[in-house]
């Protein structure tokens, strides 16, 4: 094998691992209510974020503001588990990936539990030598919402989320 081909393969492996680490950092920051680290996972400026019922945003700062207002409270106990990454490095500065997500929320104030399954469709850009999320969309595939206000579990919703009407 020639040296240039080896170096390209090595760089692709390093880029793939850096993207895997970036997504893990993002999910962990969400669980830890660490808005600064969460924000650092995204590119600056205009970008596309579509988190379905949570909202659609054209920059990361607006998402982080909502995260701080809604999610960064001790009563919002969250767990984000990303899995099954399918990462494709397109070139030295762009990549895309699909990730499965298992999300669980215990809202101790509302006495509710939410389990969510779905997947992310992400795009990445290398900025200043570091990979950042440049576009992300979350597609929910299953939801289980439970209430425990009376000391017993009561199902509020279970199944696939309704799909949006075709445009």
PDB file of C-alpha atoms in Angstrom:
ATOM      1  CA  UNK A   1       0.000   0.000   0.000  1.00  0.00           C
ATOM      2  CA  UNK A   2       1.313   3.418  -0.852  1.00  0.00           C
ATOM      3  CA  UNK A   3       1.920   5.958   1.881  1.00  0.00           C
ATOM      4  CA  UNK A   4      -0.708   8.441   0.635  1.00  0.00           C
ATOM      5  CA  UNK A   5      -3.475   5.802   0.611  1.00  0.00           C
ATOM      6  CA  UNK A   6      -2.482   4.739   4.124  1.00  0.00           C
ATOM      7  CA  UNK A   7      -2.520   8.348   5.356  1.00  0.00           C
ATOM      8  CA  UNK A   8      -5.995   8.903   3.820  1.00  0.00           C
ATOM      9  CA  UNK A   9      -7.356   5.783   5.506  1.00  0.00           C
ATOM     10  CA  UNK A  10      -5.824   6.772   8.837  1.00  0.00           C
ATOM     11  CA  UNK A  11      -7.261  10.297   8.562  1.00  0.00           C
ATOM     12  CA  UNK A  12     -10.709   8.874   7.792  1.00  0.00           C
ATOM     13  CA  UNK A  13     -10.518   6.650  10.889  1.00  0.00           C
ATOM     14  CA  UNK A  14      -9.399   9.591  13.029  1.00  0.00           C
ATOM     15  CA  UNK A  15     -12.204  11.779  11.646  1.00  0.00           C
ATOM     16  CA  UNK A  16     -14.789   9.052  12.254  1.00  0.00           C
ATOM     17  CA  UNK A  17     -13.658   8.639  15.853  1.00  0.00           C
ATOM     18  CA  UNK A  18     -13.643  12.423  16.402  1.00  0.00           C
ATOM     19  CA  UNK A  19     -17.270  12.606  15.192  1.00  0.00           C
ATOM     20  CA  UNK A  20     -18.248   9.690  17.438  1.00  0.00           C
ATOM     21  CA  UNK A  21     -16.622  11.489  20.385  1.00  0.00           C
ATOM     22  CA  UNK A  22     -18.366  14.765  19.473  1.00  0.00           C
ATOM     23  CA  UNK A  23     -21.815  13.139  19.497  1.00  0.00           C
ATOM     24  CA  UNK A  24     -21.070  11.415  22.818  1.00  0.00           C
ATOM     25  CA  UNK A  25     -19.957  14.754  24.282  1.00  0.00           C
ATOM     26  CA  UNK A  26     -23.173  16.403  23.066  1.00  0.00           C
ATOM     27  CA  UNK A  27     -25.449  13.719  24.542  1.00  0.00           C
ATOM     28  CA  UNK A  28     -23.544  13.691  27.849  1.00  0.00           C
ATOM     29  CA  UNK A  29     -23.707  17.494  28.043  1.00  0.00           C
ATOM     30  CA  UNK A  30     -27.495  17.291  27.628  1.00  0.00           C
ATOM     31  CA  UNK A  31     -27.731  14.807  30.512  1.00  0.00           C
ATOM     32  CA  UNK A  32     -25.443  16.888  32.721  1.00  0.00           C
ATOM     33  CA  UNK A  33     -27.313  20.136  31.946  1.00  0.00           C
ATOM     34  CA  UNK A  34     -24.038  21.570  30.659  1.00  0.00           C
ATOM     35  CA  UNK A  35     -25.196  24.248  28.216  1.00  0.00           C
ATOM     36  CA  UNK A  36     -21.667  25.547  27.538  1.00  0.00           C
ATOM     37  CA  UNK A  37     -20.355  22.154  26.402  1.00  0.00           C
ATOM     38  CA  UNK A  38     -23.569  21.475  24.503  1.00  0.00           C
ATOM     39  CA  UNK A  39     -23.249  24.751  22.589  1.00  0.00           C
ATOM     40  CA  UNK A  40     -19.589  24.080  21.771  1.00  0.00           C
ATOM     41  CA  UNK A  41     -20.648  20.971  19.821  1.00  0.00           C
ATOM     42  CA  UNK A  42     -22.276  23.111  17.104  1.00  0.00           C
ATOM     43  CA  UNK A  43     -20.906  25.418  14.430  1.00  0.00           C
ATOM     44  CA  UNK A  44     -21.329  29.145  14.924  1.00  0.00           C
ATOM     45  CA  UNK A  45     -23.787  31.133  12.861  1.00  0.00           C
ATOM     46  CA  UNK A  46     -26.649  30.009  10.694  1.00  0.00           C
ATOM     47  CA  UNK A  47     -27.401  26.288  10.618  1.00  0.00           C
ATOM     48  CA  UNK A  48     -30.381  23.937  10.613  1.00  0.00           C
ATOM     49  CA  UNK A  49     -31.688  22.173  13.735  1.00  0.00           C
ATOM     50  CA  UNK A  50     -34.989  20.278  13.505  1.00  0.00           C
ATOM     51  CA  UNK A  51     -35.978  18.558  16.743  1.00  0.00           C
ATOM     52  CA  UNK A  52     -39.601  17.915  15.780  1.00  0.00           C
ATOM     53  CA  UNK A  53     -42.031  18.849  18.558  1.00  0.00           C
ATOM     54  CA  UNK A  54     -39.198  20.540  20.491  1.00  0.00           C
ATOM     55  CA  UNK A  55     -38.783  23.020  17.638  1.00  0.00           C
ATOM     56  CA  UNK A  56     -36.844  24.035  14.566  1.00  0.00           C
ATOM     57  CA  UNK A  57     -33.974  26.484  14.937  1.00  0.00           C
ATOM     58  CA  UNK A  58     -31.672  28.337  12.528  1.00  0.00           C
ATOM     59  CA  UNK A  59     -28.795  28.607  15.018  1.00  0.00           C
ATOM     60  CA  UNK A  60     -27.480  26.738  18.035  1.00  0.00           C
ATOM     61  CA  UNK A  61     -27.831  29.662  20.452  1.00  0.00           C
ATOM     62  CA  UNK A  62     -31.639  29.587  20.178  1.00  0.00           C
ATOM     63  CA  UNK A  63     -31.674  25.843  20.910  1.00  0.00           C
ATOM     64  CA  UNK A  64     -29.373  26.287  23.904  1.00  0.00           C
ATOM     65  CA  UNK A  65     -31.582  29.081  25.268  1.00  0.00           C
ATOM     66  CA  UNK A  66     -34.631  26.789  25.132  1.00  0.00           C
ATOM     67  CA  UNK A  67     -32.576  23.970  26.693  1.00  0.00           C
ATOM     68  CA  UNK A  68     -31.643  26.246  29.602  1.00  0.00           C
ATOM     69  CA  UNK A  69     -35.228  27.462  30.090  1.00  0.00           C
ATOM     70  CA  UNK A  70     -36.938  24.065  29.852  1.00  0.00           C
ATOM     71  CA  UNK A  71     -34.415  21.327  30.547  1.00  0.00           C
ATOM     72  CA  UNK A  72     -31.782  22.675  32.918  1.00  0.00           C
ATOM     73  CA  UNK A  73     -33.645  22.013  36.159  1.00  0.00           C
ATOM     74  CA  UNK A  74     -33.033  19.408  38.881  1.00  0.00           C
ATOM     75  CA  UNK A  75     -36.539  17.980  38.374  1.00  0.00           C
ATOM     76  CA  UNK A  76     -35.751  17.131  34.722  1.00  0.00           C
ATOM     77  CA  UNK A  77     -33.724  13.917  35.029  1.00  0.00           C
ATOM     78  CA  UNK A  78     -32.671  12.892  31.526  1.00  0.00           C
ATOM     79  CA  UNK A  79     -30.780  10.082  29.834  1.00  0.00           C
ATOM     80  CA  UNK A  80     -29.695  10.295  26.189  1.00  0.00           C
ATOM     81  CA  UNK A  81     -28.149   7.134  24.735  1.00  0.00           C
ATOM     82  CA  UNK A  82     -26.891   7.335  21.170  1.00  0.00           C
ATOM     83  CA  UNK A  83     -26.131   4.099  19.335  1.00  0.00           C
ATOM     84  CA  UNK A  84     -25.605   2.468  15.961  1.00  0.00           C
ATOM     85  CA  UNK A  85     -23.635   5.294  14.336  1.00  0.00           C
ATOM     86  CA  UNK A  86     -23.382   5.190  10.576  1.00  0.00           C
ATOM     87  CA  UNK A  87     -20.721   7.815   9.887  1.00  0.00           C
ATOM     88  CA  UNK A  88     -19.643   8.802   6.397  1.00  0.00           C
ATOM     89  CA  UNK A  89     -16.682  11.150   6.034  1.00  0.00           C
ATOM     90  CA  UNK A  90     -17.289  12.903   2.720  1.00  0.00           C
ATOM     91  CA  UNK A  91     -13.997  14.792   2.543  1.00  0.00           C
ATOM     92  CA  UNK A  92     -11.517  16.509   4.853  1.00  0.00           C
ATOM     93  CA  UNK A  93     -14.073  19.029   6.097  1.00  0.00           C
ATOM     94  CA  UNK A  94     -17.549  17.496   5.807  1.00  0.00           C
ATOM     95  CA  UNK A  95     -19.304  14.365   6.998  1.00  0.00           C
ATOM     96  CA  UNK A  96     -22.758  13.000   7.764  1.00  0.00           C
ATOM     97  CA  UNK A  97     -24.137  10.378  10.086  1.00  0.00           C
ATOM     98  CA  UNK A  98     -27.260   8.656  11.289  1.00  0.00           C
ATOM     99  CA  UNK A  99     -27.543   7.791  14.993  1.00  0.00           C
ATOM    100  CA  UNK A 100     -30.166   5.878  16.951  1.00  0.00           C
ATOM    101  CA  UNK A 101     -31.337   7.544  20.146  1.00  0.00           C
ATOM    102  CA  UNK A 102     -32.926   6.095  23.263  1.00  0.00           C
ATOM    103  CA  UNK A 103     -34.125   8.922  25.505  1.00  0.00           C
ATOM    104  CA  UNK A 104     -35.647   8.664  28.962  1.00  0.00           C
ATOM    105  CA  UNK A 105     -36.976  11.528  31.104  1.00  0.00           C
ATOM    106  CA  UNK A 106     -38.135  11.486  34.697  1.00  0.00           C
ATOM    107  CA  UNK A 107     -39.910  14.753  35.473  1.00  0.00           C
ATOM    108  CA  UNK A 108     -40.110  14.677  39.263  1.00  0.00           C
ATOM    109  CA  UNK A 109     -42.136  17.885  39.374  1.00  0.00           C
ATOM    110  CA  UNK A 110     -44.884  16.769  36.952  1.00  0.00           C
ATOM    111  CA  UNK A 111     -44.515  13.151  38.145  1.00  0.00           C
ATOM    112  CA  UNK A 112     -44.208  11.872  34.615  1.00  0.00           C
ATOM    113  CA  UNK A 113     -41.974   9.511  32.680  1.00  0.00           C
ATOM    114  CA  UNK A 114     -41.204   9.756  28.974  1.00  0.00           C
ATOM    115  CA  UNK A 115     -39.354   7.216  26.881  1.00  0.00           C
ATOM    116  CA  UNK A 116     -38.536   8.162  23.323  1.00  0.00           C
ATOM    117  CA  UNK A 117     -36.892   6.258  20.500  1.00  0.00           C
ATOM    118  CA  UNK A 118     -35.764   7.626  17.182  1.00  0.00           C
ATOM    119  CA  UNK A 119     -32.786   8.681  15.166  1.00  0.00           C
ATOM    120  CA  UNK A 120     -30.684  11.698  14.267  1.00  0.00           C
ATOM    121  CA  UNK A 121     -29.665  12.669  10.755  1.00  0.00           C
ATOM    122  CA  UNK A 122     -26.590  14.848  11.273  1.00  0.00           C
ATOM    123  CA  UNK A 123     -24.158  16.773   9.107  1.00  0.00           C
ATOM    124  CA  UNK A 124     -20.731  17.843  10.344  1.00  0.00           C
ATOM    125  CA  UNK A 125     -18.138  20.387   9.342  1.00  0.00           C
ATOM    126  CA  UNK A 126     -14.527  20.598  10.445  1.00  0.00           C
ATOM    127  CA  UNK A 127     -13.878  24.068  11.850  1.00  0.00           C
ATOM    128  CA  UNK A 128     -10.425  25.080  13.051  1.00  0.00           C
ATOM    129  CA  UNK A 129      -9.355  21.435  13.045  1.00  0.00           C
ATOM    130  CA  UNK A 130     -12.333  20.249  15.144  1.00  0.00           C
ATOM    131  CA  UNK A 131     -15.543  18.555  13.989  1.00  0.00           C
ATOM    132  CA  UNK A 132     -18.805  20.373  14.805  1.00  0.00           C
ATOM    133  CA  UNK A 133     -22.466  19.607  14.153  1.00  0.00           C
ATOM    134  CA  UNK A 134     -23.580  21.800  11.225  1.00  0.00           C
ATOM    135  CA  UNK A 135     -27.091  20.388  10.715  1.00  0.00           C
ATOM    136  CA  UNK A 136     -29.205  17.981  12.728  1.00  0.00           C
ATOM    137  CA  UNK A 137     -32.670  16.508  12.519  1.00  0.00           C
ATOM    138  CA  UNK A 138     -34.293  14.161  15.018  1.00  0.00           C
ATOM    139  CA  UNK A 139     -36.999  11.778  13.825  1.00  0.00           C
ATOM    140  CA  UNK A 140     -39.034  10.173  16.619  1.00  0.00           C
ATOM    141  CA  UNK A 141     -40.144   6.601  15.958  1.00  0.00           C
ATOM    142  CA  UNK A 142     -41.674   5.609  19.303  1.00  0.00           C
ATOM    143  CA  UNK A 143     -42.966   7.306  22.414  1.00  0.00           C
ATOM    144  CA  UNK A 144     -44.128   6.073  25.793  1.00  0.00           C
ATOM    145  CA  UNK A 145     -45.517   8.744  28.150  1.00  0.00           C
ATOM    146  CA  UNK A 146     -46.544   7.750  31.665  1.00  0.00           C
ATOM    147  CA  UNK A 147     -48.001   9.614  34.635  1.00  0.00           C
ATOM    148  CA  UNK A 148     -47.343   8.593  38.244  1.00  0.00           C
ATOM    149  CA  UNK A 149     -49.114  11.371  40.169  1.00  0.00           C
ATOM    150  CA  UNK A 150     -51.382   8.939  42.068  1.00  0.00           C
ATOM    151  CA  UNK A 151     -48.620   6.506  42.943  1.00  0.00           C
ATOM    152  CA  UNK A 152     -49.525   4.175  40.077  1.00  0.00           C
ATOM    153  CA  UNK A 153     -48.406   4.312  36.474  1.00  0.00           C
ATOM    154  CA  UNK A 154     -50.980   5.540  33.997  1.00  0.00           C
ATOM    155  CA  UNK A 155     -50.250   5.420  30.269  1.00  0.00           C
ATOM    156  CA  UNK A 156     -50.817   8.762  28.582  1.00  0.00           C
ATOM    157  CA  UNK A 157     -49.538   7.717  25.163  1.00  0.00           C
ATOM    158  CA  UNK A 158     -47.796   4.700  23.683  1.00  0.00           C
ATOM    159  CA  UNK A 159     -46.882   4.162  20.078  1.00  0.00           C
ATOM    160  CA  UNK A 160     -45.472   5.873  17.032  1.00  0.00           C
ATOM    161  CA  UNK A 161     -45.768   9.636  17.032  1.00  0.00           C
ATOM    162  CA  UNK A 162     -48.196  10.970  14.446  1.00  0.00           C
ATOM    163  CA  UNK A 163     -46.556  11.886  11.177  1.00  0.00           C
ATOM    164  CA  UNK A 164     -46.813  15.359   9.748  1.00  0.00           C
ATOM    165  CA  UNK A 165     -49.179  15.791   6.816  1.00  0.00           C
ATOM    166  CA  UNK A 166     -47.523  15.645   3.415  1.00  0.00           C
ATOM    167  CA  UNK A 167     -46.690  19.058   1.994  1.00  0.00           C
TER     168      UNK A 167
END
